[in-house]
Amino acid sequence: RSTSNMRCDLFGNERLDKLYSRGTYYKNYGQCDIQVGRVGECMELVREYEHDHGMTFDWVVRQRVDHKFHPQGWHVKQLDDTFTYTTPWCEGDGARSCYGGFDWWYVMPRVHADVVAAFRQGISCGHLGAPEITDVDPVLHQRTECDGKLGCEGWLASWLVREVRNWTALGCCKPGDEAVKKHCRKQR
């Protein structure tokens, strides 16, 4: 199925139409299909390499070409292999609107990479109805403000919420987080 031309304002969900009435990427999703969909294309190459070399990668990284985010101060051993980690969207004590910038860079355990790779084939306008997109994000516990600022980050978050479930921001650590977020622990 072709998702590049998907228009959610033609989806027929009055609640979402009203909520996202100001959101450009609700009406015109195409750029997000290209941006996140490329993970699927890359994963085809990863699978081919793994097959040809009789091995499997543990982690897969997606990096924007313009290097908007460059993770520093952590080591892969600090990561929990049951989580996908994204660019932090925290700013001071708050959060950027609608997960702003969190799709600049992400690292995924191999099994999650296959799920993210399926984005293009599985995403639908209905994913945007999740409370983690319409109300409060599950990581920073801040209002998402996706109603007027929905971008590709919101689309990716809507996929992760429903399909991956275990994901968090790399960084955005507050005192006490080291007990529950492995990446917030200091290197020894």
Coordinates of C-alpha atoms in Angstrom, one line a residue:
R1 CA 0.0 0.0 0.0
S2 CA 1.2 3.5 -0.6
T3 CA 1.3 5.7 2.4
S4 CA 3.3 8.7 1.0
N5 CA 0.1 10.4 0.0
M6 CA -1.9 9.5 3.1
R7 CA -4.2 12.3 4.2
C8 CA -5.5 11.9 7.7
D9 CA -8.0 14.7 7.2
L10 CA -9.8 12.3 4.9
F11 CA -9.6 9.4 7.4
G12 CA -13.0 10.2 8.8
N13 CA -12.2 10.5 12.5
E14 CA -13.9 13.6 13.8
R15 CA -12.1 13.6 17.1
L16 CA -8.7 13.4 15.4
D17 CA -9.7 15.9 12.7
K18 CA -10.7 18.4 15.4
L19 CA -7.6 17.8 17.5
Y20 CA -5.1 18.1 14.6
S21 CA -7.0 20.8 12.6
R22 CA -3.9 23.0 12.7
G23 CA -1.3 20.3 12.1
T24 CA 0.3 20.3 8.6
Y25 CA 1.7 16.8 8.9
Y26 CA -1.8 15.5 9.8
K27 CA -3.0 16.6 6.4
N28 CA 0.2 15.9 4.5
Y29 CA 2.2 13.0 5.8
G30 CA 4.5 12.4 2.9
Q31 CA 7.8 13.7 4.3
C32 CA 7.4 11.4 7.3
D33 CA 6.9 8.4 5.1
I34 CA 10.2 9.2 3.4
Q35 CA 12.1 10.1 6.6
V36 CA 11.0 7.2 8.8
G37 CA 10.4 4.8 5.9
R38 CA 14.1 4.9 5.0
V39 CA 14.8 2.8 8.1
G40 CA 13.0 0.0 6.4
E41 CA 15.1 0.4 3.3
C42 CA 18.3 0.4 5.4
M43 CA 17.1 -2.7 7.3
E44 CA 16.9 -4.6 4.0
L45 CA 20.6 -4.0 3.6
V46 CA 21.3 -4.9 7.2
R47 CA 19.4 -8.2 6.8
E48 CA 21.3 -8.9 3.6
Y49 CA 24.7 -8.2 5.3
E50 CA 23.8 -10.4 8.3
H51 CA 22.7 -13.3 6.0
D52 CA 25.8 -13.0 3.8
H53 CA 28.2 -12.9 6.8
G54 CA 26.4 -15.4 9.1
M55 CA 26.0 -12.9 11.9
T56 CA 23.5 -10.6 13.6
F57 CA 23.9 -7.1 14.8
D58 CA 23.0 -6.3 18.4
W59 CA 22.1 -2.6 17.8
V60 CA 21.1 -0.5 14.9
V61 CA 21.6 3.3 14.8
R62 CA 19.7 5.8 12.7
Q63 CA 21.5 9.2 12.3
R64 CA 20.4 12.2 10.4
V65 CA 22.9 13.3 7.8
D66 CA 23.1 16.8 9.2
H67 CA 24.2 15.6 12.6
K68 CA 21.7 17.7 14.6
F69 CA 22.4 15.5 17.6
H70 CA 25.6 13.8 18.6
P71 CA 25.4 11.6 21.7
Q72 CA 28.2 12.1 24.2
G73 CA 29.1 10.8 27.6
W74 CA 27.6 7.4 27.5
H75 CA 28.8 3.9 26.4
V76 CA 26.7 1.2 24.7
K77 CA 27.2 -1.0 27.8
Q78 CA 25.0 1.5 29.7
L79 CA 22.1 0.8 27.4
D80 CA 19.3 -1.6 28.3
D81 CA 18.8 -3.9 25.3
T82 CA 15.0 -3.9 25.8
F83 CA 14.7 -0.2 25.0
T84 CA 15.0 1.9 21.9
Y85 CA 16.7 5.2 22.7
T86 CA 16.0 8.5 20.9
T87 CA 17.4 12.0 20.8
P88 CA 16.3 13.7 24.1
W89 CA 13.5 16.2 23.6
C90 CA 13.9 17.7 27.0
E91 CA 14.7 21.4 27.4
G92 CA 15.5 22.5 31.0
D93 CA 12.6 21.2 33.1
G94 CA 10.2 21.0 30.2
A95 CA 9.9 19.3 26.8
R96 CA 9.9 20.4 23.2
S97 CA 6.4 20.3 21.6
C98 CA 5.3 17.0 20.2
Y99 CA 8.6 15.1 20.8
G100 CA 10.5 17.8 18.8
G101 CA 13.8 16.6 17.4
F102 CA 13.6 13.1 18.9
D103 CA 13.9 11.6 15.4
W104 CA 17.3 13.2 14.8
W105 CA 19.1 10.1 16.1
Y106 CA 18.0 6.8 17.6
V107 CA 19.6 3.5 18.6
M108 CA 17.5 0.3 18.6
P109 CA 18.1 -3.2 19.7
R110 CA 18.1 -5.4 16.6
V111 CA 14.6 -6.7 17.3
H112 CA 13.2 -3.2 17.6
A113 CA 14.9 -2.2 14.4
D114 CA 12.7 -4.7 12.5
V115 CA 9.6 -3.2 14.1
V116 CA 10.6 0.4 13.3
A117 CA 11.4 -0.8 9.8
A118 CA 7.8 -1.9 9.4
F119 CA 6.6 1.7 10.0
R120 CA 5.9 2.4 6.3
Q121 CA 3.7 -0.7 5.9
G122 CA 1.9 -0.4 9.2
I123 CA 1.4 3.2 10.1
S124 CA -2.1 4.6 10.0
C125 CA -3.9 7.8 11.0
G126 CA -5.4 5.8 13.9
H127 CA -2.0 5.6 15.5
L128 CA -2.2 9.4 16.2
G129 CA -5.1 8.8 18.6
A130 CA -2.9 7.3 21.3
P131 CA -3.0 9.3 24.6
E132 CA 0.8 9.4 24.6
I133 CA 0.4 11.6 21.4
T134 CA -2.7 13.5 22.2
D135 CA -2.1 14.2 25.9
V136 CA 1.0 13.5 27.9
D137 CA 4.2 11.8 26.8
P138 CA 5.2 8.7 28.7
V139 CA 8.9 9.6 29.2
L140 CA 8.9 13.2 30.4
H141 CA 5.3 13.3 31.6
Q142 CA 4.7 16.6 29.9
R143 CA 1.8 17.8 27.7
T144 CA 2.7 16.8 24.1
E145 CA 1.2 19.8 22.3
C146 CA 1.0 17.6 19.2
D147 CA -2.4 19.1 18.3
G148 CA -0.8 22.1 16.6
K149 CA 2.7 20.9 16.2
L150 CA 2.5 17.4 14.8
G151 CA 5.6 16.5 12.9
C152 CA 7.4 13.4 11.8
E153 CA 8.5 13.0 15.5
G154 CA 4.9 12.6 16.5
W155 CA 4.3 10.1 13.8
L156 CA 7.3 8.1 14.9
A157 CA 6.3 8.4 18.6
S158 CA 2.8 7.1 17.7
W159 CA 4.4 4.0 16.1
L160 CA 6.8 3.4 19.0
V161 CA 4.0 3.8 21.6
R162 CA 1.9 1.1 19.9
E163 CA 4.5 -1.2 18.3
V164 CA 7.7 -1.0 20.3
R165 CA 6.4 0.1 23.7
N166 CA 9.9 0.2 25.4
W167 CA 11.5 3.4 24.4
T168 CA 13.0 6.4 26.1
A169 CA 15.1 9.5 25.5
L170 CA 18.9 9.1 25.8
G171 CA 19.6 11.7 28.4
C172 CA 16.9 13.8 30.1
C173 CA 18.1 12.2 33.4
K174 CA 16.8 13.6 36.6
P175 CA 18.0 12.7 40.1
G176 CA 16.7 9.3 41.0
D177 CA 16.4 8.1 37.4
E178 CA 19.6 6.0 37.7
A179 CA 17.6 3.5 39.7
V180 CA 15.2 2.8 36.7
K181 CA 17.1 4.1 33.7
K182 CA 20.3 2.2 33.0
H183 CA 21.7 4.9 30.7
C184 CA 21.4 7.5 33.5
R185 CA 24.0 5.6 35.7
K186 CA 27.5 7.0 35.6
Q187 CA 30.2 4.9 33.9
R188 CA 32.5 3.1 36.3

